[in-house]
Amino acid sequence: MEHKDDPSQPPHPADIVTGNYAGWKNSAVEKEVIVIGGGVSGLTAAKTLIENNITNILLLEADSRIGGRVRTYRQGNLSVEEGAEWIHGGERNTLYRLAKELQAVVPCVPDDAWDERVVTNNGHKSDPSKFEVVEDLMEEADTNGILEPYYHTGYGQFYLDRFPKVYGKGWDSTLGQAWLHLLEKTVNAEEGTNNWLDMSARDADQYVAKGQDHHWRDGFDTVVKYLQESIPDEVIRLSSPVCQIFWDQDDGQGVGKVLLVTNNGRSSYSAGRVIVAISVGYLKERHQHLFRPPLPVSLVKDLNSIELGVADKIQIGWEEPWWGSKDPLSLVILWKDRNLPKDMEWLYGIVQIFSVNQHPNVLLAFVTGGEAKVMERLPKDLVKRHLMHLLATTTGIKVPEPILFTRSQWGQNPWTRGSYSSYVTVEGDGNGLHKRQRLGMPLNNSLGKTVVFWAGEHIHNTRYGTVDGAMEVGEQQARRLIRKMKEECGDHNNSKSARVVNGNK
């Protein structure tokens, strides 16, 4: 599939024909369960339902592809990840164990195999030992109890308070502040946050690490293909954006089904239950237009307490390395000077450029937050020229024309409105969202029937922002739905038996 740099916009609610509920209901295709969203969480939910003999289901995906924020881009014999990059952890991670079972894990590149360079933005060599300050502080943040005094403030405040002591003399110099800037951008990329001061320190402390990062041998979409194998083709409907979800309508028959309208009102579906597995960024943007009646006030409050960060990738590759070494490159950039032209200032968000796994001739840079949003709006060729200028300036070598260039635009993507990791804001923590599982509490309609279930990485307390977390939530919510079906079926049978007994009396 050809890579699309500028995704189309989602349907606007004004495009939907209003007042046609009866028509949509009469023409609706009947299903037992409908899953909304074809990312790994939705796919896992569908797979779990099918494995438990619930087969009259449908998965509706707004985009023309499945996978969500897992997106592997291929060009010739090169492949890069525009979405999820790593399996975060080893044997303790179920996704790692799956990848190992599929013989799809690539051995990690040894630390001594890298061509490591630490330079200023003008290309002058700098003391690499100071990088230990960054590593030490990020490890310290993972220490049990260390963040508790910061629970009512931003995660970044911990680093701002600790940096002068750990860095030592000169922390407030131009070079020291350049290292602090590098620390900030590294943390933002690690956490997927727009601003490290906006992320709740309590939320950051909830995350549980599971070991070293690993790569997929043939691309992260291996897991998408694995999940898809268990789902019949006719179950998945691509290019089917859900525009309206009537989740609590009185049908006069006490059935209480959910009615979904897609494709600007052109199609409709009815189901006893739905699993909503869409990006929290899109959910925040569209919930007022999607749900009829509106979502409960308490749930909306919790949704407004969480953000989906924008962490984009820029990848650029050549036939072979040009930087004077065949080893994979790790280039750390210290921004001592801020003298770029205004249209290039987004480059201040790039502090590390490194080779991607298995392709040392392809370089990757992360850019987050405000700089990412600026980059996304620039023409692709201009972004390429800017990055090539930065590489030339920092290495002192003329950069040849690349054979591969791609950049992600997760903030502009109409179906995600952000990238890989959500975070509870400081304000959200103050409003009482201390545990993310509240976002996963299902909705009951007026008849007392549980009809809407939630999935996605943003619901996982300890593994948010990870593919394994998204998969785990998808399975959990599918199993929760199955239990509810059994419970309600049992209640129905008991009521029926009682009516028979009372009739015999």
Short mmCIF file of N, CA and C in Angstrom, two decimals, residues 317-379:
data_model
loop_
_atom_site.label_atom_id
_atom_site.label_comp_id
_atom_site.label_asym_id
_atom_site.label_seq_id
_atom_site.Cartn_x
_atom_site.Cartn_y
_atom_site.Cartn_z
N GLY A 317 16.87 6.96 5.09
CA GLY A 317 17.80 5.86 4.84
C GLY A 317 18.54 5.97 3.52
N TRP A 318 19.68 5.28 3.44
CA TRP A 318 20.55 5.27 2.26
C TRP A 318 20.93 3.83 1.92
N GLU A 319 21.55 3.67 0.78
CA GLU A 319 22.01 2.34 0.39
C GLU A 319 23.03 1.80 1.39
N GLU A 320 23.85 2.68 1.90
CA GLU A 320 24.86 2.29 2.89
C GLU A 320 25.18 3.48 3.77
N PRO A 321 25.74 3.24 4.97
CA PRO A 321 26.08 4.35 5.86
C PRO A 321 27.10 5.30 5.21
N TRP A 322 26.96 6.59 5.48
CA TRP A 322 27.84 7.61 4.89
C TRP A 322 28.65 8.34 5.95
N TRP A 323 28.44 8.00 7.24
CA TRP A 323 29.01 8.78 8.34
C TRP A 323 30.38 8.28 8.80
N GLY A 324 31.04 7.45 7.93
CA GLY A 324 32.41 7.05 8.23
C GLY A 324 32.53 5.81 9.08
N SER A 325 31.44 5.08 9.25
CA SER A 325 31.45 3.86 10.04
C SER A 325 30.36 2.94 9.53
N LYS A 326 30.62 1.65 9.55
CA LYS A 326 29.61 0.66 9.16
C LYS A 326 28.73 0.28 10.35
N ASP A 327 29.12 0.72 11.54
CA ASP A 327 28.37 0.40 12.74
C ASP A 327 27.09 1.23 12.81
N PRO A 328 26.07 0.72 13.49
CA PRO A 328 24.87 1.54 13.69
C PRO A 328 25.23 2.81 14.46
N LEU A 329 24.62 3.91 14.06
CA LEU A 329 24.97 5.22 14.61
C LEU A 329 24.04 5.59 15.77
N SER A 330 24.62 6.16 16.81
CA SER A 330 23.85 6.78 17.89
C SER A 330 24.39 8.20 18.06
N LEU A 331 23.61 9.17 17.61
CA LEU A 331 24.04 10.57 17.61
C LEU A 331 23.22 11.35 18.63
N VAL A 332 23.88 11.83 19.67
CA VAL A 332 23.24 12.62 20.72
C VAL A 332 23.56 14.09 20.45
N ILE A 333 22.51 14.93 20.42
CA ILE A 333 22.67 16.33 20.02
C ILE A 333 22.36 17.25 21.20
N LEU A 334 23.30 18.11 21.53
CA LEU A 334 23.14 19.11 22.60
C LEU A 334 22.90 20.48 21.98
N TRP A 335 21.75 21.05 22.25
CA TRP A 335 21.40 22.34 21.66
C TRP A 335 21.94 23.48 22.52
N LYS A 336 23.24 23.79 22.34
CA LYS A 336 23.85 24.91 23.06
C LYS A 336 23.39 26.24 22.48
N ASP A 337 23.18 26.27 21.17
CA ASP A 337 22.78 27.51 20.49
C ASP A 337 21.36 27.36 19.96
N ARG A 338 20.60 28.42 20.00
CA ARG A 338 19.24 28.43 19.45
C ARG A 338 19.16 29.54 18.40
N ASN A 339 19.83 29.29 17.27
CA ASN A 339 19.93 30.32 16.24
C ASN A 339 19.36 29.88 14.90
N LEU A 340 18.45 28.90 14.93
CA LEU A 340 17.86 28.42 13.68
C LEU A 340 16.82 29.41 13.15
N PRO A 341 16.62 29.45 11.83
CA PRO A 341 15.51 30.24 11.28
C PRO A 341 14.19 29.73 11.86
N LYS A 342 13.20 30.60 11.90
CA LYS A 342 11.94 30.27 12.56
C LYS A 342 11.30 29.00 12.03
N ASP A 343 11.34 28.79 10.69
CA ASP A 343 10.67 27.62 10.13
C ASP A 343 11.40 26.32 10.46
N MET A 344 12.63 26.43 11.03
CA MET A 344 13.40 25.24 11.39
C MET A 344 13.42 24.99 12.89
N GLU A 345 12.76 25.83 13.67
CA GLU A 345 12.85 25.72 15.12
C GLU A 345 12.30 24.41 15.68
N TRP A 346 11.48 23.73 14.90
CA TRP A 346 10.97 22.44 15.35
C TRP A 346 12.09 21.43 15.56
N LEU A 347 13.25 21.67 14.91
CA LEU A 347 14.39 20.77 15.07
C LEU A 347 14.93 20.75 16.50
N TYR A 348 14.63 21.77 17.29
CA TYR A 348 15.07 21.76 18.69
C TYR A 348 14.48 20.58 19.45
N GLY A 349 13.42 20.00 18.92
CA GLY A 349 12.81 18.84 19.56
C GLY A 349 13.57 17.55 19.32
N ILE A 350 14.55 17.55 18.40
CA ILE A 350 15.33 16.34 18.11
C ILE A 350 16.62 16.38 18.91
N VAL A 351 16.81 15.41 19.78
CA VAL A 351 18.03 15.36 20.60
C VAL A 351 18.79 14.05 20.41
N GLN A 352 18.20 13.08 19.72
CA GLN A 352 18.89 11.83 19.42
C GLN A 352 18.48 11.35 18.03
N ILE A 353 19.46 10.88 17.28
CA ILE A 353 19.23 10.26 15.98
C ILE A 353 20.00 8.95 15.98
N PHE A 354 19.32 7.86 15.68
CA PHE A 354 20.01 6.57 15.78
C PHE A 354 19.53 5.61 14.72
N SER A 355 20.36 4.61 14.44
CA SER A 355 20.03 3.60 13.43
C SER A 355 18.89 2.72 13.92
N VAL A 356 18.02 2.31 12.99
CA VAL A 356 16.94 1.41 13.35
C VAL A 356 17.47 -0.02 13.33
N ASN A 357 16.81 -0.87 14.07
CA ASN A 357 17.26 -2.25 14.18
C ASN A 357 17.23 -2.95 12.83
N GLN A 358 18.25 -3.72 12.54
CA GLN A 358 18.42 -4.52 11.31
C GLN A 358 18.80 -3.68 10.09
N HIS A 359 18.68 -2.36 10.18
CA HIS A 359 19.02 -1.49 9.05
C HIS A 359 19.91 -0.34 9.54
N PRO A 360 21.20 -0.59 9.76
CA PRO A 360 22.07 0.47 10.28
C PRO A 360 22.19 1.67 9.36
N ASN A 361 21.80 1.51 8.09
CA ASN A 361 21.86 2.60 7.13
C ASN A 361 20.59 3.46 7.13
N VAL A 362 19.64 3.15 8.03
CA VAL A 362 18.42 3.94 8.18
C VAL A 362 18.44 4.59 9.56
N LEU A 363 18.26 5.90 9.60
CA LEU A 363 18.31 6.65 10.86
C LEU A 363 16.90 7.07 11.27
N LEU A 364 16.71 7.12 12.58
CA LEU A 364 15.41 7.46 13.17
C LEU A 364 15.58 8.60 14.15
N ALA A 365 14.65 9.56 14.10
CA ALA A 365 14.60 10.66 15.07
C ALA A 365 13.18 10.78 15.60
N PHE A 366 13.06 10.97 16.90
CA PHE A 366 11.77 11.26 17.53
C PHE A 366 11.61 12.76 17.69
N VAL A 367 10.39 13.23 17.54
CA VAL A 367 10.07 14.62 17.85
C VAL A 367 8.70 14.62 18.51
N THR A 368 8.55 15.36 19.61
CA THR A 368 7.35 15.26 20.43
C THR A 368 6.69 16.62 20.64
N GLY A 369 5.47 16.56 21.16
CA GLY A 369 4.78 17.75 21.61
C GLY A 369 4.60 18.83 20.56
N GLY A 370 4.87 20.07 20.99
CA GLY A 370 4.68 21.22 20.10
C GLY A 370 5.53 21.16 18.86
N GLU A 371 6.79 20.72 18.99
CA GLU A 371 7.65 20.61 17.80
C GLU A 371 7.11 19.60 16.81
N ALA A 372 6.54 18.49 17.33
CA ALA A 372 5.96 17.48 16.45
C ALA A 372 4.77 18.05 15.68
N LYS A 373 3.94 18.81 16.35
CA LYS A 373 2.77 19.39 15.70
C LYS A 373 3.17 20.38 14.61
N VAL A 374 4.24 21.12 14.84
CA VAL A 374 4.75 22.04 13.80
C VAL A 374 5.29 21.23 12.62
N MET A 375 6.09 20.21 12.91
CA MET A 375 6.66 19.36 11.86
C MET A 375 5.58 18.75 10.98
N GLU A 376 4.50 18.29 11.61
CA GLU A 376 3.43 17.63 10.85
C GLU A 376 2.81 18.54 9.80
N ARG A 377 2.81 19.84 10.06
CA ARG A 377 2.16 20.78 9.13
C ARG A 377 3.07 21.23 8.00
N LEU A 378 4.35 20.91 8.10
CA LEU A 378 5.31 21.32 7.06
C LEU A 378 5.26 20.34 5.88
N PRO A 379 5.58 20.82 4.67
CA PRO A 379 5.67 19.91 3.53
C PRO A 379 6.73 18.84 3.77
#
